[in-house]
GROMACS .gro file of C-alpha atoms in nm:
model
  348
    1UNK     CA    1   3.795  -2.683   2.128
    2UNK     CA    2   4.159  -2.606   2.037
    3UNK     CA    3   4.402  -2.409   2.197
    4UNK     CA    4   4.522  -2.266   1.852
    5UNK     CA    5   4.896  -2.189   1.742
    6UNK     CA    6   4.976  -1.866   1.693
    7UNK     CA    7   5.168  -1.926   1.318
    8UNK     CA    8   5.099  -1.690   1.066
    9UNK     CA    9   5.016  -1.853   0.766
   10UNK     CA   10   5.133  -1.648   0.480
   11UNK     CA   11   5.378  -1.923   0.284
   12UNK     CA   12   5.326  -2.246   0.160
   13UNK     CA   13   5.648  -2.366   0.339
   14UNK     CA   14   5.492  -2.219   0.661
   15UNK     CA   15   5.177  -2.420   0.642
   16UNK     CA   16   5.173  -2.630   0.977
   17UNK     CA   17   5.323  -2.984   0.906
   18UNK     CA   18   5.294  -3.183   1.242
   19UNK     CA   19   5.449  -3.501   1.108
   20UNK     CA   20   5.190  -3.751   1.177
   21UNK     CA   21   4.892  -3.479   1.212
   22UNK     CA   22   4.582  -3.505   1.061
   23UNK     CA   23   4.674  -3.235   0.788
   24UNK     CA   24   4.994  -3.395   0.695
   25UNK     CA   25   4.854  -3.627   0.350
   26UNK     CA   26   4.611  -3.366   0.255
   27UNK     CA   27   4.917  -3.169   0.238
   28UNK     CA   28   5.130  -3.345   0.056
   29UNK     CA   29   4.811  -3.420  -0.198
   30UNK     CA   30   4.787  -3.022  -0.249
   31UNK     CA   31   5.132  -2.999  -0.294
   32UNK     CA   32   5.185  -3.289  -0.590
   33UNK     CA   33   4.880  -3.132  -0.703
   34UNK     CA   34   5.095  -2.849  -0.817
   35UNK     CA   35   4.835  -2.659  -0.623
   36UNK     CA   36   5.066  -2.453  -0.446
   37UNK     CA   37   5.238  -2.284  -0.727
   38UNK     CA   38   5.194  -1.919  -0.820
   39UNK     CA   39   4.974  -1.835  -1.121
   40UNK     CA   40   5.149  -1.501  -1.221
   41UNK     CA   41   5.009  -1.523  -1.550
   42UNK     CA   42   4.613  -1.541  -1.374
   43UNK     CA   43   4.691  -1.219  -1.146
   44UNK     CA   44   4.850  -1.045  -1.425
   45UNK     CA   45   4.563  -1.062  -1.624
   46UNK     CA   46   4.328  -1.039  -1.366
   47UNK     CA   47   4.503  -0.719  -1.211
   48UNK     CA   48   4.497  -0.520  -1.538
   49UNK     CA   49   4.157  -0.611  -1.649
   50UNK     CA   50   4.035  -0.506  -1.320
   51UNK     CA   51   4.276  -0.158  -1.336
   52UNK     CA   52   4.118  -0.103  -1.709
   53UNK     CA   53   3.753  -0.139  -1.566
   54UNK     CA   54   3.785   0.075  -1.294
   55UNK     CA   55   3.907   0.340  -1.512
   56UNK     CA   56   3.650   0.291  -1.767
   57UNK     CA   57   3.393   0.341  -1.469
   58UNK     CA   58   3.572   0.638  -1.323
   59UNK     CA   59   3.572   0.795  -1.675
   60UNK     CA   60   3.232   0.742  -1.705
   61UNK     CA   61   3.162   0.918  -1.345
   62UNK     CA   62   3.345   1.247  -1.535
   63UNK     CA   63   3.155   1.229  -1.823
   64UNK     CA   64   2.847   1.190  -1.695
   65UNK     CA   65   2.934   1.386  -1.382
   66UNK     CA   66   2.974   1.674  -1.677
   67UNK     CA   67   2.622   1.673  -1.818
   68UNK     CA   68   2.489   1.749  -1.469
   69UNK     CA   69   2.260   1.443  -1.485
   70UNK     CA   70   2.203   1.265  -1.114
   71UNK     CA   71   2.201   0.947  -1.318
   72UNK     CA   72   2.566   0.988  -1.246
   73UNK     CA   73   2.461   0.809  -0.864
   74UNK     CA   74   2.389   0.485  -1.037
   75UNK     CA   75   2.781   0.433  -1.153
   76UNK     CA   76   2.817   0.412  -0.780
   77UNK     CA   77   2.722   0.018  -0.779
   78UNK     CA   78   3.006  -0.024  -1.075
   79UNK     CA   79   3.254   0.197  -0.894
   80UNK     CA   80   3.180  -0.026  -0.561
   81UNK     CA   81   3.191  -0.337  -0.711
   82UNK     CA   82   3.531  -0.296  -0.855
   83UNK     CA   83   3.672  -0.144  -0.558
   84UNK     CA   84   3.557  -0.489  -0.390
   85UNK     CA   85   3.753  -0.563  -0.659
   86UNK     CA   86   4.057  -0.446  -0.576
   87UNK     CA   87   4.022  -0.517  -0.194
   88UNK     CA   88   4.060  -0.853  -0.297
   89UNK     CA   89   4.329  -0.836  -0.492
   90UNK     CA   90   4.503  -0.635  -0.202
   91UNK     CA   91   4.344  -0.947   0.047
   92UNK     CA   92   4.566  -1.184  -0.199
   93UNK     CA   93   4.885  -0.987  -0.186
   94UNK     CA   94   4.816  -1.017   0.183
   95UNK     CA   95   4.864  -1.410   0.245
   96UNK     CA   96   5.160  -1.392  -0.058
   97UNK     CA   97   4.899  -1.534  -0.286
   98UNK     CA   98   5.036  -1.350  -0.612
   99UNK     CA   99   5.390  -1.352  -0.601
  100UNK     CA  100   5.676  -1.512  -0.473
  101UNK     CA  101   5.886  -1.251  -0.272
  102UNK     CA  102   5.756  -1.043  -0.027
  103UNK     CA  103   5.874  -0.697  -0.129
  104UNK     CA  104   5.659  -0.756  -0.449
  105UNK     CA  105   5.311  -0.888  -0.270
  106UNK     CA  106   5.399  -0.582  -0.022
  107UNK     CA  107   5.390  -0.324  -0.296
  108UNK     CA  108   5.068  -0.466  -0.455
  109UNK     CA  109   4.884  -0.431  -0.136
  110UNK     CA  110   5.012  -0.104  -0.066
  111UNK     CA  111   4.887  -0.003  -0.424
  112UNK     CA  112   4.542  -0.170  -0.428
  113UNK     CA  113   4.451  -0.106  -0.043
  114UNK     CA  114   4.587   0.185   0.076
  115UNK     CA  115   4.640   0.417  -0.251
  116UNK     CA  116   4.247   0.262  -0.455
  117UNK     CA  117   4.085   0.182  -0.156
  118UNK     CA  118   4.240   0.419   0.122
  119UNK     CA  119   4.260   0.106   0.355
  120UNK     CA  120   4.584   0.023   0.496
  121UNK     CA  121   4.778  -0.294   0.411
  122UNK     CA  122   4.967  -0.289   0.793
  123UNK     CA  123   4.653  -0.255   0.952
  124UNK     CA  124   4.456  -0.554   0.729
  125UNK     CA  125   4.737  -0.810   0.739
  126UNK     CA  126   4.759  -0.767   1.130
  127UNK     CA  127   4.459  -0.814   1.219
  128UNK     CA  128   4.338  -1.067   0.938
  129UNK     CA  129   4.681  -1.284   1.028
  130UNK     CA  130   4.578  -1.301   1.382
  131UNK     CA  131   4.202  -1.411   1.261
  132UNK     CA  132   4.374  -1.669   1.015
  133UNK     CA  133   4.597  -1.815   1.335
  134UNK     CA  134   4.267  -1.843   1.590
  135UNK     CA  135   3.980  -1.844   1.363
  136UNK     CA  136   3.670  -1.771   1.618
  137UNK     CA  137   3.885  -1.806   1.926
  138UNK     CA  138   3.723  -1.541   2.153
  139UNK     CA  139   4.035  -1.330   2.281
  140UNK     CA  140   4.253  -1.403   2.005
  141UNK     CA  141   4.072  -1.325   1.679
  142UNK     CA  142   3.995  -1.019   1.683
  143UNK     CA  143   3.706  -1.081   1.411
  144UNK     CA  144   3.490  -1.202   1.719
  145UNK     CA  145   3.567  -0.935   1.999
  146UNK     CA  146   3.338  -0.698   2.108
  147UNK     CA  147   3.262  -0.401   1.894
  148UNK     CA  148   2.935  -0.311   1.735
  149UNK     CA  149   2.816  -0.657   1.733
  150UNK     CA  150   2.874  -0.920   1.936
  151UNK     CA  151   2.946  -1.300   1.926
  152UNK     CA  152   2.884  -1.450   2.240
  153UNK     CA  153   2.610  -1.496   2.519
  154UNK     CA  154   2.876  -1.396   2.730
  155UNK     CA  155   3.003  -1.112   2.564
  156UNK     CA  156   2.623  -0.992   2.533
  157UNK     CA  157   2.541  -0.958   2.869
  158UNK     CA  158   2.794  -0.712   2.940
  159UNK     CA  159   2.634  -0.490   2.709
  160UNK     CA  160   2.503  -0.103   2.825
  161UNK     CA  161   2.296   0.173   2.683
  162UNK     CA  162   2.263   0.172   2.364
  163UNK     CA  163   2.489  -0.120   2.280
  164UNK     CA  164   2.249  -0.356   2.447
  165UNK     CA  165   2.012  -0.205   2.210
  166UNK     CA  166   2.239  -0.318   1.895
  167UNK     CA  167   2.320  -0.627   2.039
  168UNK     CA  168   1.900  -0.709   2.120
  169UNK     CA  169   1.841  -0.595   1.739
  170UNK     CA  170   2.187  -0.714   1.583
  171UNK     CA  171   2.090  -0.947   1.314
  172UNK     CA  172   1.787  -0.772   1.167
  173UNK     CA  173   2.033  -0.469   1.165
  174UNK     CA  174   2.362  -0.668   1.046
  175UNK     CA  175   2.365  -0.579   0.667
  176UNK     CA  176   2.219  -0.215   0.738
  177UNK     CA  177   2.535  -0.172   0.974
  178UNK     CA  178   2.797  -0.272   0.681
  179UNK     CA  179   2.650   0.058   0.475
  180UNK     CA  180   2.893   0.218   0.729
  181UNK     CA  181   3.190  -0.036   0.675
  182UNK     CA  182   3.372   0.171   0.387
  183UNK     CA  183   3.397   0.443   0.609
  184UNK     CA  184   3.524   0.231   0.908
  185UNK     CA  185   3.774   0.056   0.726
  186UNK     CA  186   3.981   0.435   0.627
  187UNK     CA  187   3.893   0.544   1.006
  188UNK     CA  188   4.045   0.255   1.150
  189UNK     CA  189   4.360   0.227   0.910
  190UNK     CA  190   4.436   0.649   1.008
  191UNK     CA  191   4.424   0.538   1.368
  192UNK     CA  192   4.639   0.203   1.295
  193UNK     CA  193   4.899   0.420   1.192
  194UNK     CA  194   5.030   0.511   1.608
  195UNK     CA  195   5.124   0.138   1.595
  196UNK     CA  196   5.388   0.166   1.298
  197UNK     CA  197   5.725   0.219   1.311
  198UNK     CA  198   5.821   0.562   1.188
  199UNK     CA  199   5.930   0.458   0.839
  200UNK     CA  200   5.536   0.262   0.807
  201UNK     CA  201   5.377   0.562   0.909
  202UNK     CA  202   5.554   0.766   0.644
  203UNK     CA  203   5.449   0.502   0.386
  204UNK     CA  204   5.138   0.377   0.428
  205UNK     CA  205   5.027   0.741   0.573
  206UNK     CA  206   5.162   0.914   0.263
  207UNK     CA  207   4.953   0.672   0.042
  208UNK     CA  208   4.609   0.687   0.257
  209UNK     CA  209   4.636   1.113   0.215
  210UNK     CA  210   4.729   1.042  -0.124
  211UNK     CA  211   4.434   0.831  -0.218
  212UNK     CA  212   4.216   1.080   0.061
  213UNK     CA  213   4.307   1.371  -0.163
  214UNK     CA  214   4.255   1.208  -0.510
  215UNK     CA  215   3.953   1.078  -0.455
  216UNK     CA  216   3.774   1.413  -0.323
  217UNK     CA  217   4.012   1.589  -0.578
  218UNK     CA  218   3.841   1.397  -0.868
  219UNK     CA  219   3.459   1.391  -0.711
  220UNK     CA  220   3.462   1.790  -0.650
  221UNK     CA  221   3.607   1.807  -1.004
  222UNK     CA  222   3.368   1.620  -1.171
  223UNK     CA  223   3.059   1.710  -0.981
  224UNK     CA  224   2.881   1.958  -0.829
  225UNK     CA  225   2.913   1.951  -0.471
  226UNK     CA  226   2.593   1.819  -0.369
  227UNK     CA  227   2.598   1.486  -0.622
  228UNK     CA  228   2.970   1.448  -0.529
  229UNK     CA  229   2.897   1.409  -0.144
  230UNK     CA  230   2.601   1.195  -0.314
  231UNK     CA  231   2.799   0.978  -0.497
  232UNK     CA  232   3.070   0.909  -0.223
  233UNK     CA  233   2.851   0.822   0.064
  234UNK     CA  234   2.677   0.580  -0.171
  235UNK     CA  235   2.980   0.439  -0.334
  236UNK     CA  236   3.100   0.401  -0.004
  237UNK     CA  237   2.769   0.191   0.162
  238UNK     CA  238   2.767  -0.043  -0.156
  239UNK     CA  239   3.168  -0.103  -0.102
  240UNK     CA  240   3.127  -0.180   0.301
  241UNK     CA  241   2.751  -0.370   0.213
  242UNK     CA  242   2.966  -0.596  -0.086
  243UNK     CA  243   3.239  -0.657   0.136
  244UNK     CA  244   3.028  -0.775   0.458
  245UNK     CA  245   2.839  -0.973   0.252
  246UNK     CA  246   3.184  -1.109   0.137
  247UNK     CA  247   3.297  -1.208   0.455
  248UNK     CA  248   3.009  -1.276   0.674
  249UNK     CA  249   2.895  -1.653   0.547
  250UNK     CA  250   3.236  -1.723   0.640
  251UNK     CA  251   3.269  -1.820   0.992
  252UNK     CA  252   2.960  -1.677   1.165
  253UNK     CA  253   2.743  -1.953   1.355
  254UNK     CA  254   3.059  -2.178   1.297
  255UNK     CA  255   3.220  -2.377   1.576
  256UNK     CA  256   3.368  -2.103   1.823
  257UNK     CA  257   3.713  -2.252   2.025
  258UNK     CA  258   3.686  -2.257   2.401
  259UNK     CA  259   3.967  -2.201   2.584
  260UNK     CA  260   4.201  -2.525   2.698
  261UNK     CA  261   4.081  -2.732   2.398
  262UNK     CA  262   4.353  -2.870   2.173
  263UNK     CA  263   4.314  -2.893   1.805
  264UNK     CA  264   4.553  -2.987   1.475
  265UNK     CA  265   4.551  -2.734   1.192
  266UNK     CA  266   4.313  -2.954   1.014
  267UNK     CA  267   4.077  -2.926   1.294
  268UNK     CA  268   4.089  -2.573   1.438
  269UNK     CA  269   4.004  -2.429   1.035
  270UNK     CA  270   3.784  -2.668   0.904
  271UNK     CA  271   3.561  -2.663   1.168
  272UNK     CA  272   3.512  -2.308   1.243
  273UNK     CA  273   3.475  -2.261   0.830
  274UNK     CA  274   3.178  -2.249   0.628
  275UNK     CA  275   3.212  -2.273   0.208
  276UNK     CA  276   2.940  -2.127   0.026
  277UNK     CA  277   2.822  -2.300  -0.325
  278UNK     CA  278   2.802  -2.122  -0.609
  279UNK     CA  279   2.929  -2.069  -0.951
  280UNK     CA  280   3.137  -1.823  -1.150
  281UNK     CA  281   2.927  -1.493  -1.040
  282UNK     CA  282   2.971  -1.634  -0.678
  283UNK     CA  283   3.323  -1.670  -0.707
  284UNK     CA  284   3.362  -1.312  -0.880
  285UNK     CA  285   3.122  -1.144  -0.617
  286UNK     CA  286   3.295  -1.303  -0.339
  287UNK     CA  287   3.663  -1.299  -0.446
  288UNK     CA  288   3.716  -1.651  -0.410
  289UNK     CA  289   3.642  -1.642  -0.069
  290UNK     CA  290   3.362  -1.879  -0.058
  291UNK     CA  291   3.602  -2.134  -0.071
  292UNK     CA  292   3.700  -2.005   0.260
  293UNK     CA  293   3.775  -2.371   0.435
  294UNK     CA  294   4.070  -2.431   0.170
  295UNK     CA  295   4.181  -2.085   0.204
  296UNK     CA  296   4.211  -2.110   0.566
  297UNK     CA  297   4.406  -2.419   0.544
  298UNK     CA  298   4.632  -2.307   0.287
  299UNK     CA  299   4.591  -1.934   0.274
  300UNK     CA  300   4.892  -1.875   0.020
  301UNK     CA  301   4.695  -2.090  -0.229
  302UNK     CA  302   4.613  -1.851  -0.536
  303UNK     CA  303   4.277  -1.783  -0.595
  304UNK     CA  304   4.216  -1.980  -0.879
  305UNK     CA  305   4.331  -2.288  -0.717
  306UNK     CA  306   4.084  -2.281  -0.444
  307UNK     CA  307   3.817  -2.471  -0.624
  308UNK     CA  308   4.111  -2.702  -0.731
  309UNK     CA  309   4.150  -2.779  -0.393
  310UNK     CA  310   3.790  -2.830  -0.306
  311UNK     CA  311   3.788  -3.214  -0.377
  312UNK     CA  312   4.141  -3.346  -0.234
  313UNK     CA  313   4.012  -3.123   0.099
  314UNK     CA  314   3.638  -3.276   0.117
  315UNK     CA  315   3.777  -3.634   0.032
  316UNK     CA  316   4.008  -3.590   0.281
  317UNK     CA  317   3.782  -3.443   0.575
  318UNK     CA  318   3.524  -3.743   0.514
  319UNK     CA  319   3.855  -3.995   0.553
  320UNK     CA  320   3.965  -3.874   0.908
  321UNK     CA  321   3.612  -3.771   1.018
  322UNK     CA  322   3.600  -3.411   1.023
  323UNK     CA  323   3.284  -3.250   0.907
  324UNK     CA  324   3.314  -3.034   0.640
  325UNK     CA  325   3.046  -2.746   0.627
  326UNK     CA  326   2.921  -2.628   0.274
  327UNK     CA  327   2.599  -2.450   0.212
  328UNK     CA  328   2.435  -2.232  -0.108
  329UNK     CA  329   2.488  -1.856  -0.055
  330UNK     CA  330   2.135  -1.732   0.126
  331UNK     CA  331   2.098  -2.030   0.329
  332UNK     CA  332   2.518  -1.946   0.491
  333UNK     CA  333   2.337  -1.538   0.544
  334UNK     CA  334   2.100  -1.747   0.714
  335UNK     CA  335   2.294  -1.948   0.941
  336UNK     CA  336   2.491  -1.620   1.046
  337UNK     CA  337   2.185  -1.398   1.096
  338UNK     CA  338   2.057  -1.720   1.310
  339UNK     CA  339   2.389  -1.728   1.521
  340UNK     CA  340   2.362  -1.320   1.598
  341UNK     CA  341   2.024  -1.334   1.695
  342UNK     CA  342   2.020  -1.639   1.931
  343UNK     CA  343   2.319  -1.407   2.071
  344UNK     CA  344   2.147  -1.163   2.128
  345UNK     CA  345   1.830  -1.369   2.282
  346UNK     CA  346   1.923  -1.329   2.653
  347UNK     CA  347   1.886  -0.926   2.622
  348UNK     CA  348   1.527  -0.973   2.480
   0.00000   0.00000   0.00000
């Protein structure tokens, strides 16, 4: 298992080129593809369509907020859905997906994460870069360390109290846990802030009060108290539940590095990746993400030429040996829930 490189990969020139590695032709391939070009003209589109929904479904939350009706609860789906939405958008700005200088992709995620979403852009991109450069590598990315679940035998064991509870019980309660992962994600971008320089802080802090204060500013507005307490904490479950369910086929049950084991690039993503099949509403629900083996090899590939990719990256894979891991969207749930439980086997 590899030792991985610690390169984050947020550029197509940055993408690891060894010379004679295993990754080298597939590559070159992507690149006279034309795969690695920007599609402006996609996120554009994309980006305002998305902006012109979400108002539509925040209008609708005043107007029906207005009539005093509690069927004002079941725009919460919508509302989370979109805000998904824009998490992903924010996620694409991220690994300089959308456009081609920084400064730009910076200001998009600052928009769509920390002023829509209240979920800070310095926070994500540190800790999702560090996941990108050791995918699964216990100690380095910091997707697999300990926290309310765990990923290891090893780390198991060391559980206590009422976290070796969790950890006995963690896949059966895995998707009731992400109900709580809207709220975790503002908690944990607030506290990220001590790590910013003083100029971040004022920033990223000013936008995370800003959203903070417009979204209870427009809730208490529209609703009565009760229903707009209502409709957060449920807007707020189906957000963290879509975006667990985003993430979680992605790597869990996957191949997990052990320490003093070399890899390539081609190796140390592909192998601790998991695609999910699907179709359009996949892709939409997902964000592109089930394509998540060419996204970790080329994470500044835009969205839409993910799929693209697909083909050159499976062709490829079968030439040099590599197994490439691609399963339908409840069986990958499965194969995760399998991996936390067996986990969790020596504490039952």
């Amino acid at each position: 298992m590899p030792t991985a490189q610690s390169t984050t990969l947020d550029s197509p020139e940055r993408v690891p080129d060894t010379g004679s590695s295993e990754f080298t032709p597939l590559l070159r391939a992507v690149r006279e593809a034309g795969l690695l070009r920007r599609r402006r003209g996609y996120y554009a589109v994309s980006i305002a369509v998305n902006l012109v929904v979400l108002a539509a479904v925040w209008t609708a939350v005043v107007l029906v907020g207005g009539t005093g009706s509690w069927w004002v609860l079941a725009l919460a789906l919508p509302a989370a859905v979109m805000s998904a939405r824009s998490g992903f958008f924010g996620h694409d700005a991220g690994h300089q997906q959308i456009a081609a200088g920084r400064r730009t992709n910076r200001l998009i995620a600052l928009f769509h994460g920390n002023l829509l979403l209240g979920m800070g852009a310095a926070w994500w991109s540190d800790k999702h870069n560090r996941h990108h450069a050791n995918p699964n590598h216990v100690g380095k990315d910091p997707d697999v360390e300990v926290g309310a679940l765990v990923w290891t035998r090893a780390q198991a064991v060391e559980r206590r109290g009422f976290a070796r509870f969790l950890t006995r019980h963690q896949a059966r309660l895995f998707f009731p846990m992400l109900l709580l992962e809207g709220l975790a994600l503002k908690v944990a971008s607030f506290q990220d802030l001590r790590r910013l320089d003083r100029r971040g802080r004022l920033v990223e802090g000013s936008l995370l009060v800003a959203h903070v204060a417009g979204y209870a500013a427009l809730l208490l507005t529209a609703l009565p108290l009760p229903q707009a307490v209502a409709f957060a904490a449920l807007h707020h479950a189906l957000f963290g539940l879509h975006l667990g369910c985003a993430f979680a086929p992605n790597h869990k049950g996957m191949e997990m590095p052990e320490e003093g084991a070399r890899w390539g690039h081609l190796r140390r993503q592909v192998l601790t990746s998991r695609n999910v099949r699907g179709n359009a509403v996949v892709d939409f629900l997902l964000g592109g993400l089930n394509y998540q083996i060419e996204h970790h090899l080329f994470p500044s590939l835009p969205r839409p030429h993910l799929r693209l990719a697909r083909p050159l990256v499976r062709a490829h894979c079968a030439r040099v040996g590599v197994p490439y891991t691609e399963t339908g969207l409840v069986d990958s749930y499965a194969q995760a829930l399998g991996h936390m439980h067996a986990v969790g086997a020596p504490l039952r």
